[in-house]
Short mmCIF file of C-alpha atoms in Angstrom, two decimals:
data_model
loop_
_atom_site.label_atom_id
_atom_site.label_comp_id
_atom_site.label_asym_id
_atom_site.label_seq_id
_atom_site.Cartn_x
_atom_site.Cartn_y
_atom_site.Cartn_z
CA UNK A 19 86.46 58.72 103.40
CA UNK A 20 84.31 61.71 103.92
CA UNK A 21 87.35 63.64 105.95
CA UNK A 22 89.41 63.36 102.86
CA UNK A 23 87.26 65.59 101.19
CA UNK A 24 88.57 68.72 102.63
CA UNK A 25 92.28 67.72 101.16
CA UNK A 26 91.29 66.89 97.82
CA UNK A 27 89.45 70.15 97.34
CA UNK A 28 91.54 72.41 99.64
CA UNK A 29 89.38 75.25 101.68
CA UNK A 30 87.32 78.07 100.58
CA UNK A 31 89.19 80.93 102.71
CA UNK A 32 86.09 83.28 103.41
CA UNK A 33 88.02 86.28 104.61
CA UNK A 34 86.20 89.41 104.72
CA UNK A 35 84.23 88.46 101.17
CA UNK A 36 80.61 88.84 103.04
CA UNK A 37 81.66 92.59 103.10
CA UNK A 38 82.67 93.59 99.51
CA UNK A 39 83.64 97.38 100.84
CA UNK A 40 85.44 96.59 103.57
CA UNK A 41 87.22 94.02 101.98
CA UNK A 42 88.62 96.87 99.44
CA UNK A 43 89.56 98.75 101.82
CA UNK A 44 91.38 96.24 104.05
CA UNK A 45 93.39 95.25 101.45
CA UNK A 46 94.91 98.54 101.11
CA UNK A 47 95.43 98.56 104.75
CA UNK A 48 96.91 95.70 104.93
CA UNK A 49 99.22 95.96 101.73
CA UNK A 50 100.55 99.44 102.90
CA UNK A 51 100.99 97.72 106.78
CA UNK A 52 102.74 94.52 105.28
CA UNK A 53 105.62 96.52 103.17
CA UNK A 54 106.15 98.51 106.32
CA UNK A 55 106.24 95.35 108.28
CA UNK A 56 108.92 94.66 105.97
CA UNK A 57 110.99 97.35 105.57
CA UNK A 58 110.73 98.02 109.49
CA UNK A 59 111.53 94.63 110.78
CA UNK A 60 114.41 94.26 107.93
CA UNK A 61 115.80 97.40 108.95
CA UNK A 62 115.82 96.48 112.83
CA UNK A 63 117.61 93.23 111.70
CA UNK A 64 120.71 95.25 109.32
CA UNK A 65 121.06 97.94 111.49
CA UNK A 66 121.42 95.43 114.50
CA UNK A 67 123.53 93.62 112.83
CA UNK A 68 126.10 96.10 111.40
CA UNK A 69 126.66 98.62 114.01
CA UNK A 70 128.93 97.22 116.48
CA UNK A 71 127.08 99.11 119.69
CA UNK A 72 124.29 97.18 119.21
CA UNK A 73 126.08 93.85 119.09
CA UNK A 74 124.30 93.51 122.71
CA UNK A 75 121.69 90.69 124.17
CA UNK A 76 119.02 93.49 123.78
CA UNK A 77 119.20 93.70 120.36
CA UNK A 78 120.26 90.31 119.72
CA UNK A 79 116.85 89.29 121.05
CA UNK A 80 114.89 91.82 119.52
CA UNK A 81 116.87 90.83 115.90
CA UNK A 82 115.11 87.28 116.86
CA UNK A 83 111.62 88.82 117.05
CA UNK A 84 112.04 91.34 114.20
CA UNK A 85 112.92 87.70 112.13
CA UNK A 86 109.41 85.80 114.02
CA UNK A 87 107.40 88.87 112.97
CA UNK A 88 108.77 89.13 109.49
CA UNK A 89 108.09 85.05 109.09
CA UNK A 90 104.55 85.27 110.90
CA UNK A 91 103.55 88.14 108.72
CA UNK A 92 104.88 86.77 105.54
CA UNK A 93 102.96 83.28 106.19
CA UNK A 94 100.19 84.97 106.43
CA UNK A 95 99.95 87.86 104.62
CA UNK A 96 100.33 87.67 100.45
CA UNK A 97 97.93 84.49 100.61
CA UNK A 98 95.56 86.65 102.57
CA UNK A 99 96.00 89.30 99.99
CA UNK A 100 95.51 86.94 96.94
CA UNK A 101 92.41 85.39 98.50
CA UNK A 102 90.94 88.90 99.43
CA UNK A 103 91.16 89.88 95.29
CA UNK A 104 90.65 86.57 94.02
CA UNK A 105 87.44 85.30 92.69
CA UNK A 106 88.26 81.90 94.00
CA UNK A 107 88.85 81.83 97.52
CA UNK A 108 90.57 78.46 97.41
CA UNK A 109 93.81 77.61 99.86
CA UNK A 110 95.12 74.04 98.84
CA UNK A 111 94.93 71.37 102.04
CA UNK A 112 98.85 71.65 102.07
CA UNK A 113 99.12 75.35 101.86
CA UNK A 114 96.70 75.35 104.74
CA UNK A 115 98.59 73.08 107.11
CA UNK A 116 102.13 74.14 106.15
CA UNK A 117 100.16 77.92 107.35
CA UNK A 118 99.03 76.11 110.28
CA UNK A 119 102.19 74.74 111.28
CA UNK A 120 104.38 77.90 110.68
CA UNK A 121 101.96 80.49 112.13
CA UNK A 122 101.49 78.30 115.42
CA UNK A 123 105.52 77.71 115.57
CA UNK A 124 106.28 81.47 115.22
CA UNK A 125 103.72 82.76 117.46
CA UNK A 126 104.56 80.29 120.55
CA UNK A 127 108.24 81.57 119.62
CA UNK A 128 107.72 85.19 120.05
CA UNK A 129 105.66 84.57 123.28
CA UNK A 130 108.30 83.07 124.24
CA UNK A 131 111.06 85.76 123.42
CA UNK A 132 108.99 88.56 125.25
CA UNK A 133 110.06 86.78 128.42
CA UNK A 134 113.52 86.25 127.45
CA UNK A 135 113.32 90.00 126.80
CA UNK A 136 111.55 90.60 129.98
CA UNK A 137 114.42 88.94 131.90
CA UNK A 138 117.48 91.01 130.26
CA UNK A 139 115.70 94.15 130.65
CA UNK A 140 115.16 93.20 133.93
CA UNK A 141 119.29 91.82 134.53
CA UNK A 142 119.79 95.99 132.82
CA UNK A 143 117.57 98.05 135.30
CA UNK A 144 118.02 95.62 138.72
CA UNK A 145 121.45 93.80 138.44
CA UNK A 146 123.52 96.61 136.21
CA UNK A 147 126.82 95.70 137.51
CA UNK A 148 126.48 92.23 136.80
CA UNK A 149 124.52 92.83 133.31
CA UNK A 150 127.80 91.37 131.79
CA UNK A 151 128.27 88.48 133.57
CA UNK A 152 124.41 87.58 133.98
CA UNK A 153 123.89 87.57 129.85
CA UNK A 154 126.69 86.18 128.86
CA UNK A 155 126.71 85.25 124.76
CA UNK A 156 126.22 81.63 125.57
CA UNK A 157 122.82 81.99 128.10
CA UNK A 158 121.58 84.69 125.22
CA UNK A 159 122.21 81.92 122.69
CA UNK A 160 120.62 79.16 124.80
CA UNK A 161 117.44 81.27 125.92
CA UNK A 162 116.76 82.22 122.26
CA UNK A 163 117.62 78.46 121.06
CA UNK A 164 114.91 77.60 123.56
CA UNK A 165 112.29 80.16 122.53
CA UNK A 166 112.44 79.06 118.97
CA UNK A 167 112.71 74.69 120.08
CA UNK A 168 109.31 75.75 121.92
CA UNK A 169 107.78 76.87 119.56
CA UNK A 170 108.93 74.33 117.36
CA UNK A 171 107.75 71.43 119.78
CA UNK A 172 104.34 73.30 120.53
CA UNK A 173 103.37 73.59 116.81
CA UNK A 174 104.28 69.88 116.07
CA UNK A 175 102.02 68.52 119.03
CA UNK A 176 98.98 71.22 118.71
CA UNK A 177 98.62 71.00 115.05
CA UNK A 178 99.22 67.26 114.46
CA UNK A 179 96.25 66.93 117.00
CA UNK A 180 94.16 69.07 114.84
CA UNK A 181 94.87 67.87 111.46
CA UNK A 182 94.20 64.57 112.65
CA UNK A 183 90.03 66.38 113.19
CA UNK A 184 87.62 64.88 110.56
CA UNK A 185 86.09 67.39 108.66
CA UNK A 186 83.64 65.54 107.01
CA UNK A 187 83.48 67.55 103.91
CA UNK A 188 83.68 70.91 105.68
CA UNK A 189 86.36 73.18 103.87
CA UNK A 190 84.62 76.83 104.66
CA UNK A 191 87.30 78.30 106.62
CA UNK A 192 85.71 81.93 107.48
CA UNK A 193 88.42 83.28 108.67
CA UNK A 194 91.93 84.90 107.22
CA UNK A 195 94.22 82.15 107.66
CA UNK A 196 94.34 78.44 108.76
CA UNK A 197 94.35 78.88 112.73
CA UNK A 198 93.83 75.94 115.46
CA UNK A 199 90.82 77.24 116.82
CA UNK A 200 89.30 78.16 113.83
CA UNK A 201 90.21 74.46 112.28
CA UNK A 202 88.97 72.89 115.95
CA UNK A 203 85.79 74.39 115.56
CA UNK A 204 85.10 73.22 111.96
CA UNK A 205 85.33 69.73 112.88
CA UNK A 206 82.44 67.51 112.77
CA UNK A 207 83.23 65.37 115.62
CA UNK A 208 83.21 65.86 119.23
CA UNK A 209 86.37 68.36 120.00
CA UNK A 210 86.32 68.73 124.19
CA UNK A 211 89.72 66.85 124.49
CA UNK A 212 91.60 69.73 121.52
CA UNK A 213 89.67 72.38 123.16
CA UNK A 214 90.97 71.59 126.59
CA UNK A 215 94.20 71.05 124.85
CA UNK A 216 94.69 74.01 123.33
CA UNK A 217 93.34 75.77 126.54
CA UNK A 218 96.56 74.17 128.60
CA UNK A 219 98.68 74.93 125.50
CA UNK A 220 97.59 78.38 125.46
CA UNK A 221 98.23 78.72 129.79
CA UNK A 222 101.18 77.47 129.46
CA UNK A 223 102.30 80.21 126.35
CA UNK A 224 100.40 83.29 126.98
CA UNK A 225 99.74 83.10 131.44
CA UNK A 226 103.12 81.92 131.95
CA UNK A 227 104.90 84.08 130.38
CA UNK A 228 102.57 86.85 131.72
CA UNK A 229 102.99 86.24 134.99
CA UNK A 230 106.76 86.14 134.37
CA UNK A 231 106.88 89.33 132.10
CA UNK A 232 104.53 90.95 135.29
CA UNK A 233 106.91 89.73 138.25
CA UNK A 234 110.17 90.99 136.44
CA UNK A 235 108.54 94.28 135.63
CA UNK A 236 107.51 94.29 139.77
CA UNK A 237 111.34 94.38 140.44
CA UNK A 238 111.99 96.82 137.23
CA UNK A 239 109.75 99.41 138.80
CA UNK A 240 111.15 99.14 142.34
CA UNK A 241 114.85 99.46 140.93
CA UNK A 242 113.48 102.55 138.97
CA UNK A 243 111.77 104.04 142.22
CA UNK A 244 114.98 104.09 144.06
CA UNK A 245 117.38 105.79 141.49
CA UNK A 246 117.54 109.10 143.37
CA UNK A 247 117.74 111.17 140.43
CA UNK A 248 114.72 112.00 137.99
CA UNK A 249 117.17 111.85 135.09
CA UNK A 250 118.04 108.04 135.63
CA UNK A 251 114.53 107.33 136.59
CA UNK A 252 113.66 108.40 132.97
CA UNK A 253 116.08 106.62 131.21
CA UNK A 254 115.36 103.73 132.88
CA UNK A 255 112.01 103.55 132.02
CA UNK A 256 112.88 104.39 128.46
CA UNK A 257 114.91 101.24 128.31
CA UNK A 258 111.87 99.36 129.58
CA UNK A 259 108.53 101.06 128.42
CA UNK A 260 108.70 99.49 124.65
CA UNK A 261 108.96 96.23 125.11
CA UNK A 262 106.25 96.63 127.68
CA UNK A 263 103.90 98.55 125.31
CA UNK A 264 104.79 95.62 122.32
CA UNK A 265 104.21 92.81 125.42
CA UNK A 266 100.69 94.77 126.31
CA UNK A 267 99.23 94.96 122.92
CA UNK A 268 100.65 91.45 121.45
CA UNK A 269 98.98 89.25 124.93
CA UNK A 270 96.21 91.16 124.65
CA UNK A 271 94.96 90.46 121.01
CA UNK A 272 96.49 86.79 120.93
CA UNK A 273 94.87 85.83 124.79
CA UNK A 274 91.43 87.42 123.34
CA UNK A 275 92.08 84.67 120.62
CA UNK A 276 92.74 81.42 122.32
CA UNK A 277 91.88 81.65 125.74
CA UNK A 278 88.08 82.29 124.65
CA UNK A 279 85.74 79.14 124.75
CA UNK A 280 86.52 77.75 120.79
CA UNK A 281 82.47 77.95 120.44
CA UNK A 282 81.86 81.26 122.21
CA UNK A 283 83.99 83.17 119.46
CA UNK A 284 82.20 86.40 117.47
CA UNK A 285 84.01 85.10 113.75
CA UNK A 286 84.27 88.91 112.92
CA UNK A 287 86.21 89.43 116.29
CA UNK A 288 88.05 86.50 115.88
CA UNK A 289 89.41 87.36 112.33
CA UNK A 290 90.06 91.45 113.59
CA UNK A 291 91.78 90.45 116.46
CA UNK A 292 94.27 87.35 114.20
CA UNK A 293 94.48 90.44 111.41
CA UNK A 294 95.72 93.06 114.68
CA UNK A 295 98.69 89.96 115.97
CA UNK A 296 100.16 88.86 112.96
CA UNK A 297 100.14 92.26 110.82
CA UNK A 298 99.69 95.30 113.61
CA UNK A 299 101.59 94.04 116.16
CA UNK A 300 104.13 93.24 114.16
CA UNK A 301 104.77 96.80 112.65
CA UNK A 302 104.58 98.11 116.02
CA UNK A 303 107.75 96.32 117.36
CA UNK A 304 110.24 98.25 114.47
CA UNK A 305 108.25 101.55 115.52
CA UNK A 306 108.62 101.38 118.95
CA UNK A 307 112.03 100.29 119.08
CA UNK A 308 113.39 102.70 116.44
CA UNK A 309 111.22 105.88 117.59
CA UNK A 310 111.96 105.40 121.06
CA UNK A 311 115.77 104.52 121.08
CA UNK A 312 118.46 107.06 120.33
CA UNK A 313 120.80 103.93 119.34
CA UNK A 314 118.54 102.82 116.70
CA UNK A 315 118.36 106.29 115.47
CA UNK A 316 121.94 106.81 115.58
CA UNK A 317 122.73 103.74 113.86
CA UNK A 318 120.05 104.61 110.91
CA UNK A 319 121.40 108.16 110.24
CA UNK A 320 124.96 105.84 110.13
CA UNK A 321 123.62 104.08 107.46
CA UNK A 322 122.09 106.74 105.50
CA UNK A 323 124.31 108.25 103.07
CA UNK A 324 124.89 111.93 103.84
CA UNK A 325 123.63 111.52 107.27
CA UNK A 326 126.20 109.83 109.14
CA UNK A 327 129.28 112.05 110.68
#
């Protein structure tokens, strides 16, 4: 059958090979960004892990996205870098969908998490008294249990649909990584019921949870307007502003990505924008969290021999 042809062969992953230059370049880029990603997320993950002060449902949440990023990155990443200095640009058909699979798993999870997050930074600045009793370890447990069964269930429905595309003989992927739409739109058949598909998919895992993140940061802010002192108005936002930075830049570049018509998509704005969510964002989360929080900070310089007291 021609629609076998793609998994005998595998796919030609184009990447950035129609720009020799920038290819070079990018590969530096994204080397340096992806042993960062490493050593930043791993770092959040120890240091949350073996300083007792930060045995709280903050940083027991944030350990769970340091571990999604870390994952998302690594799925994508060192094939990505073999392809980019590789004469032959070839992913195997199982490579590609286990890729497929594990990128759409991860990212539904950490959409997800942000919300999760949303919610106990919003039980810290509106319902401090109660923080304690509100996330308790079992609800923590539960809502991460259910950011990471989400994911699991959304990847299993979105990309069995997909796989299940004929491709009759098509195996050109230009893009960085095996990716739904990307897959959707090299199909040779009609595709309007995975497009709308994916559309609902991607309402009900990037608006949702936007419009959730947006309503709990509406009763952050007016919490933070009536602390009396500018002190406590500060620190407030401080315990608030990096996750919503991390939220900002992470719905941003993903909604760009799916919520666009599959066949109205620039394929040099589609591959910048995949490269920005799984490797930029992704160092961003460690940076914000451990520039901007004297915890972090104070746990590091724990750590560090000859810097602890």
């Amino acid at each position: 059958m021609e629609q076998n042809n793609s998994s005998l062969g595998g796919f030609i992953l184009l990447g950035f090979s129609d720009k020799p230059q920038l290819e070079i370049i990018l590969f530096v880029l994204i080397l340096v960004f992806y042993i960062l990603n490493l050593v930043g997320n791993m770092t959040i993950i120890l240091v949350s892990s073996m300083d007792p002060r930060l045995h709280t449902p903050m940083y027991f949440f944030l350990t769970n996205l340091s571990f999604v990023d870390l994952c998302l990155t690594t799925t994508v990443v060192p094939q990505l870098l073999l392809t980019m200095r590789s004469k032959d640009k070839t992913m195997s058909y199982i490579g590609c969908v286990a890729q497929l699979y594990v990128a759409m798993g991860l990212g539904s999870t950490e959409c997800i998490l942000l919300v999760v997050m949303a919610y106990d930074r919003y039980a810290a600045v509106c319902r401090p008294l109660h923080y304690a009793v509100i996330m308790h370890p079992q609800l923590c447990l539960s809502l991460a249990a259910t950011a990471w069964l989400s994911g699991l269930v959304t990847s299993l429905i979105q990309c069995s649909l997909t796989i299940q595309l004929p491709l009759c003989g098509h195996n050109q992927l230009d893009h960085i990584f095996c990716e739904v739409p990307v897959l959707i739109k090299l199909a040779c058949v009609d595709t309007t019921f995975n497009e709308d598909e994916l559309f609902v998919a991607s309402v009900v895992f990037l608006m949702v949870p936007v419009s959730l993140i947006l309503i709990s940061y509406g009763y952050i802010t007016q919490a933070i307007l009536r602390i009396e002192s500018a002190s406590g108005r500060r620190k407030a936002f401080g315990t608030c502003s990096s996750h919503l930075v991390v939220v900002i830049i992470f719905y941003g570049t993903i909604t760009f990505m799916y919520l666009q018509p599959v066949k109205n998509r620039s394929k040099d704005q589609g591959k910048f924008v995949s490269l920005f969510y799984t490797v930029v964002t992704s160092l961003l989360n460690p940076l914000i969290y451990t520039l901007r929080n004297k915890d972090v900070k104070g746990a590091l310089r724990k750590l560090v021999p000859g810097k602890g007291h």
